[in-house]
Coordinates of C-alpha atoms in Angstrom, one line a residue:
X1 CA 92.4 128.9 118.0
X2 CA 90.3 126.0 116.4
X3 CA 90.3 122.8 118.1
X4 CA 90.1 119.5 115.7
X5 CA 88.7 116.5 117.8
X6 CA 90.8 113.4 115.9
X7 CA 88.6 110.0 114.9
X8 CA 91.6 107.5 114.1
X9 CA 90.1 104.4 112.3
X10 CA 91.8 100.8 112.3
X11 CA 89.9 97.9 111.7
X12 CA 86.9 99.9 111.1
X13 CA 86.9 101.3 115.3
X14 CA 87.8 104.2 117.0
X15 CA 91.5 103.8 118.2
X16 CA 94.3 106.2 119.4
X17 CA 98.0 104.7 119.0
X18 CA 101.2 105.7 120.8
X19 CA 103.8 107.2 118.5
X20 CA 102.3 105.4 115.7
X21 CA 103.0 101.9 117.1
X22 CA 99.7 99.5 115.1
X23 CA 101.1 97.5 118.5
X24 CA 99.9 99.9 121.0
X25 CA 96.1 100.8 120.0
X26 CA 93.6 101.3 122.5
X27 CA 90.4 101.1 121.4
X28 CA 87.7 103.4 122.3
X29 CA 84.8 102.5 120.1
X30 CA 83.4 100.3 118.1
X31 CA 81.1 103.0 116.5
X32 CA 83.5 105.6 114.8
X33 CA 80.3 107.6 114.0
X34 CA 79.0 108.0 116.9
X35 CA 81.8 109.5 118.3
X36 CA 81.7 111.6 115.2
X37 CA 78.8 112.7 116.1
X38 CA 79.7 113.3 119.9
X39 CA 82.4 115.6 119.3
X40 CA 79.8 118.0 116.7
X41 CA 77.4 117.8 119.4
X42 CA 80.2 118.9 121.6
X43 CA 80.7 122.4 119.9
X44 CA 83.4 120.7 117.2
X45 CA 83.6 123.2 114.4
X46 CA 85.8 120.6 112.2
X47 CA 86.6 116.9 112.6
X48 CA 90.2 115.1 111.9
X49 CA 89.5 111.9 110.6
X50 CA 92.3 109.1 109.6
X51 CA 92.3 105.8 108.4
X52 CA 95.1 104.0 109.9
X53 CA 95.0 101.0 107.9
X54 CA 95.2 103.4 105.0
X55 CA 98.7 104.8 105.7
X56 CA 100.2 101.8 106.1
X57 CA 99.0 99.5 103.0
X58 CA 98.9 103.2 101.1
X59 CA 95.3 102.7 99.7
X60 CA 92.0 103.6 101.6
X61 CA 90.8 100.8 104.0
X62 CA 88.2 101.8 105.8
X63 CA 86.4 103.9 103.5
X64 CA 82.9 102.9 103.9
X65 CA 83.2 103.5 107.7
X66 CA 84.4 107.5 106.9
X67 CA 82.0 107.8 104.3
X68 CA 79.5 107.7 106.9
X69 CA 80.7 110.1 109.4
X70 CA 80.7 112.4 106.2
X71 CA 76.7 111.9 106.1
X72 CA 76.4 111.8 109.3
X73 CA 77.9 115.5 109.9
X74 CA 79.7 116.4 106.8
X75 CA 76.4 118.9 105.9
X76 CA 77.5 120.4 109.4
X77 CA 81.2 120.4 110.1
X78 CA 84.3 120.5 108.2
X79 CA 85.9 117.1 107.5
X80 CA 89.9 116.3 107.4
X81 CA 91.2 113.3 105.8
X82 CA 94.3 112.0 105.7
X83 CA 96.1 107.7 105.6
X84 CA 96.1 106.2 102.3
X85 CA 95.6 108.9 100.0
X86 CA 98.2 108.5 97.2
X87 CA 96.6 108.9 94.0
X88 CA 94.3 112.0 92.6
X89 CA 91.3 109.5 92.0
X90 CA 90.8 108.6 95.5
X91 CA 91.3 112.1 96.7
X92 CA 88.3 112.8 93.9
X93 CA 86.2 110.6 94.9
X94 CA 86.3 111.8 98.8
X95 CA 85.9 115.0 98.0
X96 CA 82.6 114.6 95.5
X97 CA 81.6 112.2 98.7
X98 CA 82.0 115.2 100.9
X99 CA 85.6 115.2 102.7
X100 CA 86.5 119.0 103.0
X101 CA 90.3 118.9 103.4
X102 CA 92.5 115.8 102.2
X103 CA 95.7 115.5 104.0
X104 CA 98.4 114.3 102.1
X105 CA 101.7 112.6 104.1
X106 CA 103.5 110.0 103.2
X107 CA 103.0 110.4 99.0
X108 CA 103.4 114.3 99.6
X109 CA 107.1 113.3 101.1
X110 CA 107.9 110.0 98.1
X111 CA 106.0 112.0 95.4
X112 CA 106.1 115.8 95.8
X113 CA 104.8 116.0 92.2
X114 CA 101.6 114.2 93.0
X115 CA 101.0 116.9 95.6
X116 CA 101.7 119.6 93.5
X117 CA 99.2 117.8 91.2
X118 CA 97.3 117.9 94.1
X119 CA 96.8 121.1 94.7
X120 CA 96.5 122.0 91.2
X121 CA 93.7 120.1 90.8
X122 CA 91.6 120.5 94.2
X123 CA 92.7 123.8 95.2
X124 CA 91.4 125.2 98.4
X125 CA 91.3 121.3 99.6
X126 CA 94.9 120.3 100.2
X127 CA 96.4 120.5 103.4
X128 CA 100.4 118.5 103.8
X129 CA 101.3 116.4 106.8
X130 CA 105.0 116.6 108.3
X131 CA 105.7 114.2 110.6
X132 CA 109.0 114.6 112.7
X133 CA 111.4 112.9 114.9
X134 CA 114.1 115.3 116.0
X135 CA 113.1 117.6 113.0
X136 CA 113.3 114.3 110.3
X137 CA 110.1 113.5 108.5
X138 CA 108.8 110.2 109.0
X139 CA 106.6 108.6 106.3
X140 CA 104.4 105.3 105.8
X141 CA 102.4 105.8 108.8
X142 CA 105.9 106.9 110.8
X143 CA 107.2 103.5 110.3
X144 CA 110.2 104.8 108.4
X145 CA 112.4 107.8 109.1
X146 CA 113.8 110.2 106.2
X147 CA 116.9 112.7 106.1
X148 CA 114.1 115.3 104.7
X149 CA 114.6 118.5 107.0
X150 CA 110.8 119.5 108.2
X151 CA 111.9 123.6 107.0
X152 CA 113.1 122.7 103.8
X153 CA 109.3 120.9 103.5
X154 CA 107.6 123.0 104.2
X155 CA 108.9 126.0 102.3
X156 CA 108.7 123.4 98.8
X157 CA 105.0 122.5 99.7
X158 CA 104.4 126.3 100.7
X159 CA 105.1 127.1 97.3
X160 CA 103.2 124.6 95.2
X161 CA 100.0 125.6 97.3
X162 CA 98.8 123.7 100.3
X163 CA 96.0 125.4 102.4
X164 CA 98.3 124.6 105.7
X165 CA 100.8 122.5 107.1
X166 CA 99.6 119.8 109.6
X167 CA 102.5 119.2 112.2
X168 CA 103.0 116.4 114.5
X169 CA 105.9 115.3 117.1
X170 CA 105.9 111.8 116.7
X171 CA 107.9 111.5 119.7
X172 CA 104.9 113.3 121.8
X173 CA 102.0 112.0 119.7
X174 CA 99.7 109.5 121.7
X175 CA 101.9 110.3 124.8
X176 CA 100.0 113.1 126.8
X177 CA 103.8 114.6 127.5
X178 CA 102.7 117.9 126.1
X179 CA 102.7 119.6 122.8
X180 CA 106.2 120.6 121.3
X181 CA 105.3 124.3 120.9
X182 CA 108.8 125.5 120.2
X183 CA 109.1 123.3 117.3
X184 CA 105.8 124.4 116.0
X185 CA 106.0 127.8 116.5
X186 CA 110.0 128.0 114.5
X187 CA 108.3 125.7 111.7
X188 CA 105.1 128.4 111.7
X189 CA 107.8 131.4 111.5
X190 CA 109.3 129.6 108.3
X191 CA 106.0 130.1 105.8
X192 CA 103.4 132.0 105.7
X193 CA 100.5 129.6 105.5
X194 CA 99.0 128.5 108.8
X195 CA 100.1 125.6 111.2
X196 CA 97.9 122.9 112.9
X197 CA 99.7 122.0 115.8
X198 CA 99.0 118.0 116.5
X199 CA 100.9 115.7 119.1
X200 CA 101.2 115.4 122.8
X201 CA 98.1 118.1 123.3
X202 CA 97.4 117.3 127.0
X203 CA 96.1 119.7 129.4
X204 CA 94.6 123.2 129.7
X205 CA 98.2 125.0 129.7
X206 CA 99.0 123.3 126.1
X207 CA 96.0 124.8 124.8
X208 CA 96.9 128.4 126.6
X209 CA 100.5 127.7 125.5
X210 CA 99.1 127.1 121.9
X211 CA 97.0 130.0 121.9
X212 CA 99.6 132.4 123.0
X213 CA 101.7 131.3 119.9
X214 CA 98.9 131.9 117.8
X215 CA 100.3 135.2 116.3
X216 CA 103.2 133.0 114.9
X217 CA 101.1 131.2 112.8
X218 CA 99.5 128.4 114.6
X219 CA 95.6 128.5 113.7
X220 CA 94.7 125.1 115.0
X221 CA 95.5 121.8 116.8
X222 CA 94.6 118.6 116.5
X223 CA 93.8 116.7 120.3
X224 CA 93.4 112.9 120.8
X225 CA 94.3 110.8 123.2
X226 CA 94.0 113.6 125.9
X227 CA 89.6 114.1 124.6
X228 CA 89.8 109.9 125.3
X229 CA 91.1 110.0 128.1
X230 CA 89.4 112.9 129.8
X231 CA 92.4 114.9 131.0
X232 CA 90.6 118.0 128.5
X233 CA 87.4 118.4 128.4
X234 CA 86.6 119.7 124.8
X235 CA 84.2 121.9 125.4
X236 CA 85.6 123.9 128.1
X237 CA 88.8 123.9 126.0
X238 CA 87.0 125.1 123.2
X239 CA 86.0 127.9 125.4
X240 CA 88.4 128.8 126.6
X241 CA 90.6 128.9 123.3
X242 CA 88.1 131.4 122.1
X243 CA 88.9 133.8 124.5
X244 CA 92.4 133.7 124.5
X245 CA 92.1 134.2 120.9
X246 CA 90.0 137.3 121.1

């Protein structure tokens, strides 16, 4: 079970929201790369990075700030992108600059052919965000709730080739309530690609809880607010993942 350390990025710091709220940031740093950093030095085997102001205005915002936590430990660690990324130059021009995985969301709900584009045209690099309220997607940054089923999604962007299915609770996300396994683990039964688990990931039981559904599907989760505010240690979590895994 892989554990993704998240680096959300409004106005250029480190931040975590509450279910998506712009209103409710807390701020964590001012210095989004060195917490990059941190979490490598920390044992992080891939990094989930997000520009905030991205998925709301639907263009990249604060580019210049991810492009150097790329240099700074791109050459080492994986990097996940996702906010703003609705249109096949900009995911071009983070991936030549070193992002590993885009994550597509809100365009991938609005557009599905630009994400079958997508993945036609940066295969092996395109993972698809669903985020749910009661098993609705939510797009622009969760700020608007569809009538898209998160099954009927997923099987669609199963099929036009996405490397896995990122899947957050928006109703846990930010909260440190605990990770909606159930959910996660009848979405990871529906396809065959793998799951990251995101949302609500708060104490050592989530991450057993997680790990333990991780013959369903669920390869990896994506913690936040829980590495902020200390109630996991990543580390230890890591750790300890690894050997439930084996």
């Amino acid at each position: 079970m892989l554990l993704i350390p998240a680096i959300d990025i409004k106005d250029g710091r480190c931040v975590r929201l509450r279910q998506g709220d712009p209103g409710s940031a807390t701020v964590y740093s001012d210095n989004p790369v060195a917490i990059a950093r941190h979490w490598v030095d920390q044992g992080a085997r891939r990094l989930h990075v997000v520009d905030l102001n991205g998925a709301r205005s639907g263009r990249p915002v604060n580019e210049s700030v991810i492009r150097r936590i790329v240099e700074e430990v791109g050459a080492e660690v994986p990097v996940q992108l996702g906010g703003g990324l609705r249109d096949l130059d900009t995911i071009e021009r983070y991936i030549d600059g070193g992002v590993s995985l885009v994550v597509i969301g809100t365009a991938a709900v609005k557009n599905p052919g630009f994400l079958h584009d997508a993945c036609s045209a940066f295969g092996g690099h395109v993972l698809v965000a669903l985020d749910a309220r009661d098993g609705k997607v939510a797009t622009d940054g969760w700020s608007k709730l569809t009538g898209h089923d998160v099954l009927d999604l997923a099987a669609k962007f199963e099929d036009y080739g996405v490397e896995a299915i990122l899947y957050t609770d928006i109703g846990r996300d930010g909260m440190l309530t605990g990770v909606n396994v159930e959910a996660t683990v009848a979405l990871a039964r529906a396809v065959k690609i793998p799951v990251i688990a995101s949302g609500g990931v708060a104490t050592m039981e989530d991450i057993e809880r997680l790990c333990a559904a991780q013959i369903d599907g669920i390869e990896a989760t994506v913690l936040g607010r829980s590495l902020y505010e200390g109630t996991l240690d990543f580390r230890a979590a890591q750790e300890r993942a690894d050997r439930a895994s084996e």
